[in-house]
DNA sequence: TCATTATTGTCTCAATTTGTAACAATACTA
DNA sequence: TAGTATTGTTACAAATTGAGACAATAATGA
């Protein structure tokens, strides 16, 4: 955390999406004894690629490598400069905000990314300053520091815009999934119900799915096929 | 240009699109006595909004205010760190690269924007270090420094993706234009011919155009209507 | 064993959108 | 006043999407 190792004034924040219980969720960190909630973020080492810094941070927090990651906006307004917030975080952790960590009170421009991961693959790990790193449904987020709410909203908007174009929904599921599970992911992202038959036809016509064996659930009805994304 | 006034390690670059002679063009700067070409860019003052810094730079170079501007990506690879390039630029201008301007040889992360402007409204003005600031057709760009070619390609790709979604084509034309002129802008951006009747129907159905008086060109055929974008 | 139930995969037909061409209405020229 | 190039609109075909019907399961339970 020495000033020397990181680029000053530059940070990243990540909106990490997961899917469970039919809901879209994101990882939120809570800081010790402050009641402050924030997106997981970090800093960029002086000789490190920006994208690599984010992948490094995601790996530390989720244990996953090979993460679907997309940069979507860089936030650089002066309005997001509130040194008293960072000071609260540092002091709550018994760190002298006038010492080695003083650079963290400076103005930061932050590059925002979103990640799509399979909920089950993750065991959230808090970092040194934070109390917990937990999943929150996007409809029930706690109050977030600075402009992090805005960052989340822009992430969701970008994800929606990219959903059909980049066929990215599968990254929120295990390798193999049923058509119904995929549809539920789409519905959670778009915030709207979709028609079963139209959805199935569209996905099959897109020619991106590979069909596997059937999944027998033990329920009293026809078993659905399992699918995975090609390539 | 004193180090004190700007955020270190952070820059912006702008891909400024204009349309003339049926072609999409961008503004490129050439540096004195170096044969080096680059996108117009700049730095962010320590107490200035990122977006405002870009608008300020665009105003200085084009004289225009009220510019359509969109941020599209932040480039932060180490591969773009080539201090010898900036050193060449400074020395060609008789500036001691070891002095006050030494910070410009550092690593920079750059936030890239594209702008859409009406070609006729612009009188390109070079900045202190550059020789000229001129329009180049996107098909005939000179070799650009660093990763600026990549930045241009990503700008064009983003512009294409946003074309229908954000209906931004009109920003490249004067307030009033004919349907045919608008179609030519779309064709230049997409790099493909469009069908006249389908294009006209789509634009009218989108309900974003206001129809004005006819434009009499003096040619021996029916005069087209002029249109402007609503609001 | 065999009707019952819930869900799935596919098909059908209607509604809508898009592709393509035709056509009448200019605005000017010769 | 006929001829020419271009425009705005319409007409019809082709393709896509909406909405429902229907047969094919897997299990359950009489």
Coordinates of C-alpha atoms (C1' of nucleotides) in Angstrom, one line a residue:
Chain A
X1 CA 0.0 0.0 0.0
X2 CA 3.0 2.3 -0.2
X3 CA 2.4 5.3 -2.4
X4 CA 5.4 4.4 -4.5
X5 CA 3.9 1.3 -5.9
X6 CA 0.6 2.7 -7.2
X7 CA -0.3 5.4 -9.8
X8 CA -1.7 8.3 -7.9
X9 CA -5.2 9.7 -8.5
X10 CA -6.2 6.6 -10.5
X11 CA -8.4 3.8 -9.2
X12 CA -10.8 1.2 -10.5
X13 CA -14.1 0.0 -9.2
X14 CA -15.8 -3.3 -10.2
X15 CA -19.5 -4.2 -10.4
X16 CA -19.4 -8.0 -10.0
X17 CA -22.6 -9.6 -11.1
X18 CA -23.9 -13.0 -10.0
X19 CA -27.2 -14.7 -10.4
X20 CA -29.0 -16.7 -7.7
X21 CA -32.6 -17.2 -6.5
X22 CA -33.8 -15.8 -9.8
X23 CA -32.2 -12.4 -9.0
X24 CA -29.3 -10.4 -10.2
X25 CA -26.9 -9.7 -7.4
X26 CA -23.6 -7.8 -7.0
X27 CA -20.8 -8.0 -4.5
X28 CA -20.7 -5.1 -2.0
X29 CA -18.1 -4.5 0.7
X30 CA -18.8 -3.2 4.2
X31 CA -16.1 -1.4 6.1
X32 CA -15.3 -2.1 9.7
X33 CA -17.3 -0.1 12.2
X34 CA -18.3 2.6 9.8
X35 CA -21.6 1.3 8.3
X36 CA -20.2 2.4 4.9
X37 CA -20.8 0.3 1.9
X38 CA -18.8 0.4 -1.4
X39 CA -18.0 -1.4 -4.6
X40 CA -14.9 -3.5 -4.5
X41 CA -12.1 -1.5 -6.1
X42 CA -8.4 -1.0 -6.0
X43 CA -5.4 0.8 -7.4
X44 CA -3.1 0.3 -10.4
X45 CA 0.6 -0.5 -9.9
X46 CA 3.0 1.7 -11.7
X47 CA 4.1 -1.0 -14.1
X48 CA 1.0 -2.9 -14.4
X49 CA -1.6 -3.0 -17.2
X50 CA -4.9 -1.3 -16.1
X51 CA -6.9 -4.4 -17.1
X52 CA -4.5 -6.7 -15.2
X53 CA -4.9 -4.6 -12.1
X54 CA -8.7 -5.3 -12.2
X55 CA -8.2 -9.0 -12.9
X56 CA -5.8 -9.2 -10.0
X57 CA -8.3 -7.5 -7.7
X58 CA -11.2 -9.8 -8.8
X59 CA -9.0 -12.8 -8.3
X60 CA -8.2 -11.8 -4.7
X61 CA -11.8 -11.2 -3.9
X62 CA -13.5 -14.1 -5.6
X63 CA -10.8 -16.7 -6.1
X64 CA -11.8 -17.0 -9.8
X65 CA -9.5 -16.7 -12.8
X66 CA -10.7 -16.4 -16.3
X67 CA -13.4 -13.9 -15.5
X68 CA -15.7 -12.2 -18.0
X69 CA -14.7 -8.6 -17.6
X70 CA -15.8 -5.4 -19.5
X71 CA -14.7 -1.9 -18.9
X72 CA -17.7 0.5 -19.3
X73 CA -17.0 4.0 -18.1
X74 CA -14.4 6.3 -16.4
X75 CA -15.8 8.6 -13.7
X76 CA -13.8 11.8 -13.3
X77 CA -16.0 14.5 -11.8
X78 CA -14.8 16.6 -9.0
X79 CA -18.0 15.9 -7.1
X80 CA -16.7 12.4 -6.3
X81 CA -13.8 13.9 -4.4
X82 CA -14.7 13.5 -0.7
X83 CA -11.6 13.0 1.3
X84 CA -13.5 12.8 4.5
X85 CA -15.0 9.5 3.4
X86 CA -11.7 7.8 2.8
X87 CA -10.4 9.4 6.0
X88 CA -13.3 7.7 8.0
X89 CA -12.4 4.4 6.4
X90 CA -8.7 4.6 7.3
X91 CA -9.3 5.8 10.8
X92 CA -11.8 3.1 11.6
X93 CA -9.0 0.7 10.8
X94 CA -6.6 2.4 13.1
X95 CA -4.5 3.9 10.2
X96 CA -3.0 7.3 10.5
X97 CA -4.5 9.2 7.6
X98 CA -1.6 11.7 7.8
X99 CA 1.1 9.1 7.3
X100 CA 2.0 6.7 4.6
X101 CA -1.6 6.4 3.4
X102 CA -2.1 10.1 2.9
X103 CA -2.2 9.7 -0.9
X104 CA -5.4 7.8 -0.6
X105 CA -7.2 11.1 0.5
X106 CA -6.4 12.7 -2.9
X107 CA -8.7 13.1 -5.7
X108 CA -9.3 9.9 -7.7
X109 CA -10.5 9.2 -11.2
X110 CA -11.9 5.7 -11.3
X111 CA -12.2 3.3 -14.2
X112 CA -15.3 1.2 -13.8
X113 CA -15.6 -2.4 -15.0
X114 CA -18.3 -5.0 -14.7
X115 CA -17.7 -8.7 -14.3
X116 CA -20.1 -11.7 -14.9
X117 CA -19.4 -14.7 -12.8
X118 CA -21.0 -18.0 -11.9
X119 CA -22.4 -17.4 -8.4
X120 CA -21.5 -20.9 -7.2
X121 CA -17.8 -20.5 -8.1
X122 CA -17.3 -17.7 -5.7
X123 CA -16.4 -17.4 -2.0
X124 CA -16.4 -13.7 -1.4
X125 CA -13.3 -12.5 0.5
X126 CA -13.1 -9.1 2.2
X127 CA -9.9 -7.1 1.8
X128 CA -7.7 -5.7 4.6
X129 CA -9.9 -2.6 5.2
X130 CA -13.3 -4.2 5.0
X131 CA -15.5 -6.1 7.2
X132 CA -17.3 -8.2 4.7
X133 CA -17.8 -8.8 1.0
X134 CA -21.3 -10.0 0.3
X135 CA -23.9 -10.5 -2.4
X136 CA -26.8 -8.0 -2.5
X137 CA -29.7 -8.2 -4.9
X138 CA -29.6 -5.1 -7.2
X139 CA -33.0 -4.2 -6.0
X140 CA -32.0 -4.1 -2.4
X141 CA -28.6 -2.4 -2.3
X142 CA -27.5 -0.5 0.8
X143 CA -26.6 3.1 0.5
X144 CA -23.2 3.3 -1.2
X145 CA -20.4 5.8 -0.8
X146 CA -19.5 8.5 -3.2
X147 CA -21.0 8.0 -6.7
X148 CA -21.0 4.2 -6.5
X149 CA -24.8 4.0 -6.9
X150 CA -24.4 5.8 -10.2
X151 CA -21.6 3.4 -11.2
X152 CA -23.9 0.5 -10.5
X153 CA -26.8 2.0 -12.6
X154 CA -24.5 2.6 -15.5
X155 CA -23.2 -1.0 -15.3
X156 CA -26.7 -2.4 -15.4
X157 CA -27.6 -0.2 -18.3
X158 CA -24.5 -1.2 -20.2
X159 CA -25.1 -4.9 -19.5
X160 CA -28.6 -4.6 -20.9
X161 CA -27.4 -2.9 -24.0
X162 CA -24.8 -5.5 -24.6
X163 CA -27.0 -8.5 -23.7
X164 CA -28.1 -9.4 -27.2
X165 CA -25.1 -8.0 -29.0
X166 CA -22.5 -9.9 -27.1
X167 CA -24.6 -12.9 -26.0
X168 CA -23.0 -12.6 -22.6
X169 CA -25.7 -14.0 -20.4
X170 CA -24.2 -17.5 -20.2
X171 CA -21.3 -16.2 -18.1
X172 CA -23.6 -15.9 -15.1
X173 CA -24.4 -19.6 -15.2
X174 CA -22.5 -22.9 -14.8
X175 CA -21.1 -24.4 -18.0
X176 CA -24.2 -26.4 -18.7
X177 CA -27.7 -25.0 -18.1
X178 CA -31.2 -25.4 -19.3
X179 CA -33.0 -23.1 -21.6
X180 CA -35.3 -22.1 -18.7
X181 CA -32.3 -21.1 -16.6
X182 CA -30.9 -19.0 -19.3
X183 CA -34.2 -17.3 -19.8
X184 CA -34.4 -16.4 -16.1
X185 CA -31.0 -14.8 -16.4
X186 CA -32.2 -12.7 -19.3
X187 CA -35.3 -11.7 -17.4
X188 CA -33.4 -10.7 -14.4
X189 CA -31.0 -8.5 -16.4
X190 CA -33.8 -6.9 -18.5
X191 CA -36.2 -6.6 -15.6
X192 CA -39.0 -8.0 -17.7
X193 CA -40.7 -11.3 -18.5
X194 CA -40.0 -12.9 -21.8
X195 CA -42.1 -15.3 -23.9
X196 CA -40.8 -18.8 -23.6
X197 CA -41.3 -20.0 -27.1
X198 CA -39.9 -16.8 -28.7
X199 CA -36.9 -16.8 -26.4
X200 CA -36.1 -20.5 -27.2
X201 CA -36.5 -19.9 -30.9
X202 CA -34.2 -16.8 -30.9
X203 CA -31.5 -18.5 -28.9
X204 CA -31.5 -21.6 -31.1
X205 CA -31.5 -19.5 -34.3
X206 CA -28.5 -17.5 -33.0
X207 CA -26.5 -20.7 -33.4
X208 CA -24.4 -20.2 -30.3
X209 CA -25.6 -23.0 -28.2
X210 CA -24.5 -26.6 -28.1
X211 CA -27.1 -29.2 -27.0
X212 CA -26.1 -31.9 -24.5
X213 CA -27.8 -34.7 -22.7
X214 CA -31.1 -34.2 -20.9
X215 CA -31.4 -33.2 -17.3
X216 CA -33.6 -35.4 -15.2
X217 CA -34.8 -33.4 -12.3
X218 CA -37.0 -36.1 -10.7
X219 CA -40.0 -33.9 -11.3
X220 CA -43.1 -35.2 -13.0
X221 CA -42.6 -33.8 -16.5
X222 CA -40.5 -33.9 -19.6
X223 CA -36.8 -33.4 -18.9
X224 CA -35.2 -30.4 -20.5
X225 CA -32.0 -30.5 -22.5
X226 CA -28.8 -29.1 -21.1
X227 CA -27.0 -26.5 -23.2
X228 CA -23.6 -24.8 -23.2
X229 CA -22.3 -21.9 -25.2
X230 CA -20.2 -22.9 -28.2
X231 CA -16.4 -22.1 -28.1
Chain B
X1 CA 2.1 23.3 -18.5
X2 CA 3.5 23.3 -15.0
X3 CA 3.3 19.9 -13.4
X4 CA 1.5 21.3 -10.5
X5 CA -1.6 22.2 -12.4
X6 CA -2.3 18.8 -14.0
X7 CA -3.1 15.3 -12.7
X8 CA 0.0 13.2 -13.3
X9 CA -0.3 10.0 -15.4
X10 CA -3.7 10.8 -16.7
X11 CA -4.5 12.2 -20.2
X12 CA -7.3 12.3 -22.7
X13 CA -7.4 11.8 -26.4
X14 CA -10.2 12.8 -28.7
X15 CA -11.3 11.4 -32.1
X16 CA -13.1 14.3 -33.7
X17 CA -15.3 13.2 -36.5
X18 CA -16.4 15.5 -39.4
X19 CA -18.1 14.7 -42.7
X20 CA -17.3 16.3 -46.0
X21 CA -17.0 15.1 -49.7
X22 CA -19.0 12.1 -48.7
X23 CA -16.3 10.9 -46.4
X24 CA -15.9 10.5 -42.7
X25 CA -12.8 12.5 -41.5
X26 CA -11.0 13.0 -38.2
X27 CA -8.7 15.8 -37.0
X28 CA -5.1 14.8 -36.8
X29 CA -2.2 16.8 -35.4
X30 CA 1.3 16.9 -36.9
X31 CA 4.2 17.8 -34.7
X32 CA 6.9 20.3 -35.8
X33 CA 9.9 18.7 -37.6
X34 CA 9.2 15.2 -36.5
X35 CA 6.9 13.7 -39.0
X36 CA 4.9 12.4 -36.1
X37 CA 1.1 12.3 -36.2
X38 CA -1.2 12.1 -33.2
X39 CA -4.8 12.5 -32.0
X40 CA -5.5 15.8 -30.3
X41 CA -5.3 15.2 -26.6
X42 CA -4.5 16.9 -23.4
X43 CA -4.3 16.8 -19.6
X44 CA -6.8 17.2 -16.8
X45 CA -6.4 20.0 -14.3
X46 CA -6.3 19.0 -10.7
X47 CA -9.6 20.6 -9.8
X48 CA -11.4 20.1 -13.1
X49 CA -14.0 17.6 -14.1
X50 CA -12.6 15.1 -16.6
X51 CA -15.4 15.8 -19.1
X52 CA -14.8 19.5 -18.8
X53 CA -11.1 19.1 -19.6
X54 CA -12.0 17.4 -22.9
X55 CA -14.6 20.1 -23.8
X56 CA -12.0 22.7 -23.0
X57 CA -9.5 21.1 -25.3
X58 CA -12.0 20.7 -28.1
X59 CA -13.0 24.3 -27.8
X60 CA -9.4 25.4 -28.1
X61 CA -8.9 23.3 -31.2
X62 CA -12.1 23.8 -33.1
X63 CA -13.6 27.0 -31.6
X64 CA -16.9 25.2 -31.1
X65 CA -18.9 25.0 -27.9
X66 CA -21.8 22.7 -27.5
X67 CA -20.1 19.7 -28.9
X68 CA -21.6 16.2 -29.1
X69 CA -19.1 14.2 -27.0
X70 CA -19.0 10.7 -25.9
X71 CA -16.4 8.8 -23.8
X72 CA -15.8 5.3 -25.1
X73 CA -12.8 3.7 -23.6
X74 CA -9.8 4.1 -21.3
X75 CA -6.5 2.8 -22.5
X76 CA -4.1 1.7 -19.8
X77 CA -1.7 -0.9 -21.1
X78 CA 2.0 -0.6 -20.3
X79 CA 2.7 -1.1 -24.0
X80 CA 1.6 2.5 -24.7
X81 CA 4.3 3.8 -22.4
X82 CA 7.1 5.0 -24.8
X83 CA 8.8 8.0 -23.3
X84 CA 11.1 8.4 -26.3
X85 CA 8.2 9.5 -28.4
X86 CA 7.2 12.3 -26.1
X87 CA 10.9 13.2 -25.7
X88 CA 11.2 13.6 -29.5
X89 CA 8.2 15.9 -29.5
X90 CA 9.5 18.1 -26.7
X91 CA 13.0 18.3 -28.1
X92 CA 11.8 19.2 -31.6
X93 CA 10.1 22.2 -30.0
X94 CA 13.3 23.2 -28.2
X95 CA 12.0 22.2 -24.8
X96 CA 14.3 20.6 -22.2
X97 CA 12.8 17.3 -21.4
X98 CA 14.7 17.1 -18.2
X99 CA 13.2 20.3 -16.8
X100 CA 9.7 21.5 -16.0
X101 CA 8.2 19.1 -18.6
X102 CA 9.8 16.0 -17.3
X103 CA 6.4 14.7 -16.0
X104 CA 5.2 14.4 -19.6
X105 CA 7.6 11.5 -20.1
X106 CA 5.9 9.4 -17.4
X107 CA 3.5 6.6 -18.1
X108 CA 0.0 7.8 -19.0
X109 CA -3.4 6.2 -18.9
X110 CA -5.6 8.0 -21.4
X111 CA -9.4 8.4 -21.5
X112 CA -10.6 8.4 -25.1
X113 CA -13.6 10.4 -26.4
X114 CA -15.2 10.8 -29.7
X115 CA -16.8 14.0 -30.9
X116 CA -19.2 14.6 -33.8
X117 CA -19.1 18.1 -35.3
X118 CA -20.4 20.0 -38.3
X119 CA -17.3 20.2 -40.6
X120 CA -18.2 23.7 -41.7
X121 CA -18.3 25.1 -38.2
X122 CA -14.6 24.3 -37.6
X123 CA -11.4 26.1 -38.2
X124 CA -8.7 23.6 -36.9
X125 CA -6.1 25.3 -34.7
X126 CA -2.9 23.5 -33.8
X127 CA -1.7 23.7 -30.2
X128 CA 1.7 25.0 -28.9
X129 CA 3.6 21.8 -29.8
X130 CA 2.1 21.0 -33.1
X131 CA 2.6 22.1 -36.6
X132 CA -0.9 21.6 -38.0
X133 CA -4.3 20.2 -37.1
X134 CA -5.9 18.9 -40.2
X135 CA -8.8 16.7 -41.4
X136 CA -7.9 13.3 -42.7
X137 CA -10.3 10.8 -44.2
X138 CA -10.5 7.7 -42.0
X139 CA -9.4 5.6 -44.9
X140 CA -6.3 7.6 -45.5
X141 CA -4.8 8.3 -42.1
X142 CA -1.1 8.8 -41.7
X143 CA 0.8 6.5 -39.4
X144 CA -0.1 7.6 -35.8
X145 CA 2.0 7.5 -32.7
X146 CA 1.6 5.0 -29.8
X147 CA -1.8 3.2 -29.8
X148 CA -3.6 6.0 -31.5
X149 CA -4.6 3.8 -34.5
X150 CA -6.2 1.4 -32.1
X151 CA -8.1 4.3 -30.4
X152 CA -9.4 5.5 -33.8
X153 CA -10.6 2.0 -34.7
X154 CA -12.4 1.6 -31.4
X155 CA -14.0 5.0 -31.8
X156 CA -15.4 4.0 -35.2
X157 CA -16.6 0.7 -33.9
X158 CA -18.4 2.4 -31.0
X159 CA -19.9 5.1 -33.3
X160 CA -21.3 2.3 -35.5
X161 CA -22.8 0.5 -32.6
X162 CA -24.4 3.7 -31.3
X163 CA -25.6 5.0 -34.6
X164 CA -29.1 3.6 -34.5
X165 CA -29.4 3.4 -30.7
X166 CA -28.6 7.0 -30.1
X167 CA -29.5 8.6 -33.5
X168 CA -26.4 10.7 -33.5
X169 CA -25.8 11.0 -37.2
X170 CA -27.3 14.5 -37.3
X171 CA -24.5 15.9 -35.3
X172 CA -22.2 15.7 -38.3
X173 CA -24.5 17.9 -40.4
X174 CA -25.7 21.5 -40.3
X175 CA -29.0 22.1 -38.4
X176 CA -31.0 21.5 -41.5
X177 CA -30.2 18.8 -44.1
X178 CA -31.9 16.7 -46.7
X179 CA -32.7 13.0 -46.3
X180 CA -30.1 12.2 -48.9
X181 CA -27.4 14.0 -46.9
X182 CA -28.3 12.2 -43.8
X183 CA -28.2 8.9 -45.6
X184 CA -24.7 9.6 -46.9
X185 CA -23.6 10.2 -43.4
X186 CA -24.9 6.9 -42.3
X187 CA -23.3 5.2 -45.3
X188 CA -19.9 6.8 -44.5
X189 CA -20.1 5.6 -40.9
X190 CA -21.3 2.1 -41.6
X191 CA -19.1 1.7 -44.7
X192 CA -21.9 0.3 -46.7
X193 CA -24.6 1.5 -49.1
X194 CA -28.2 1.7 -47.8
X195 CA -31.4 1.4 -49.7
X196 CA -33.0 4.8 -50.2
X197 CA -36.6 3.9 -49.5
X198 CA -36.0 1.8 -46.5
X199 CA -33.7 4.4 -45.0
X200 CA -36.3 7.1 -45.5
X201 CA -39.1 5.0 -44.0
X202 CA -37.0 4.1 -41.0
X203 CA -36.0 7.6 -40.2
X204 CA -39.5 9.0 -40.6
X205 CA -40.9 6.2 -38.5
X206 CA -38.4 6.9 -35.7
X207 CA -40.3 10.2 -35.2
X208 CA -37.1 12.2 -34.5
X209 CA -37.1 14.5 -37.5
X210 CA -38.9 17.7 -38.1
X211 CA -39.8 18.6 -41.7
X212 CA -39.1 22.1 -42.9
X213 CA -39.4 23.9 -46.3
X214 CA -38.1 22.4 -49.5
X215 CA -34.6 23.0 -50.7
X216 CA -34.4 24.2 -54.3
X217 CA -31.0 23.3 -55.7
X218 CA -31.5 24.6 -59.2
X219 CA -31.2 21.1 -60.5
X220 CA -33.7 19.6 -63.0
X221 CA -35.7 17.5 -60.6
X222 CA -38.0 17.5 -57.6
X223 CA -36.7 19.5 -54.6
X224 CA -36.2 17.5 -51.4
X225 CA -37.5 18.6 -48.0
X226 CA -35.1 19.9 -45.4
X227 CA -35.2 18.2 -42.0
X228 CA -33.8 18.9 -38.6
X229 CA -33.6 16.7 -35.5
X230 CA -36.4 17.4 -32.9
X231 CA -35.3 19.0 -29.7
Chain C
dT1 C1' -50.8 -50.9 -15.6
dC2 C1' -52.5 -46.6 -17.0
dA3 C1' -54.7 -42.1 -16.5
dT4 C1' -52.9 -37.6 -14.5
dT5 C1' -49.8 -33.6 -14.1
dA6 C1' -46.3 -30.3 -15.2
dT7 C1' -43.1 -28.9 -18.4
dT8 C1' -40.7 -29.1 -22.7
dG9 C1' -39.7 -28.8 -27.8
dT10 C1' -41.8 -27.8 -32.0
dC11 C1' -45.2 -26.3 -35.1
dT12 C1' -48.9 -23.2 -37.0
dC13 C1' -50.9 -19.1 -38.1
dA14 C1' -51.4 -14.1 -37.4
dA15 C1' -49.3 -9.7 -36.9
dT16 C1' -45.6 -6.8 -37.7
dT17 C1' -41.4 -5.4 -39.8
dT18 C1' -38.3 -5.1 -43.7
dG19 C1' -36.8 -5.7 -48.6
dT20 C1' -37.8 -4.4 -53.3
dA21 C1' -39.8 -2.3 -56.8
dA22 C1' -43.2 0.7 -58.9
dC23 C1' -45.2 5.1 -59.6
dA24 C1' -46.7 9.6 -59.5
dA25 C1' -45.0 14.3 -58.4
dT26 C1' -42.1 17.6 -59.1
dA27 C1' -38.2 21.4 -60.6
dC28 C1' -35.7 22.4 -64.0
dT29 C1' -33.7 22.0 -69.2
dA30 C1' -33.7 22.0 -73.9
Chain D
dT1 C1' -44.0 21.4 -73.7
dA2 C1' -41.7 17.0 -73.8
dG3 C1' -37.6 15.2 -71.4
dT4 C1' -34.7 14.1 -67.3
dA5 C1' -33.3 13.2 -62.7
dT6 C1' -34.6 12.9 -58.1
dT7 C1' -38.0 12.7 -54.5
dG8 C1' -42.0 11.1 -51.4
dT9 C1' -45.2 7.5 -51.1
dT10 C1' -47.5 3.4 -52.0
dA11 C1' -47.9 -1.6 -53.0
dC12 C1' -46.7 -6.2 -52.6
dA13 C1' -43.4 -9.9 -51.3
dA14 C1' -40.3 -11.8 -48.0
dA15 C1' -38.7 -12.3 -43.5
dT16 C1' -39.2 -11.9 -38.6
dT17 C1' -41.7 -12.0 -34.4
dG18 C1' -46.0 -12.6 -31.4
dA19 C1' -49.1 -15.8 -29.4
dG20 C1' -51.1 -19.9 -28.9
dA21 C1' -51.8 -25.0 -29.9
dC22 C1' -50.2 -29.5 -29.4
dA23 C1' -47.8 -33.7 -29.0
dA24 C1' -43.9 -35.7 -26.3
dT25 C1' -42.2 -36.8 -22.3
dA26 C1' -40.9 -38.1 -16.8
dA27 C1' -42.6 -38.8 -12.8
dT28 C1' -46.9 -39.8 -9.7
dG29 C1' -50.5 -42.3 -7.9
dA30 C1' -54.9 -44.9 -8.4

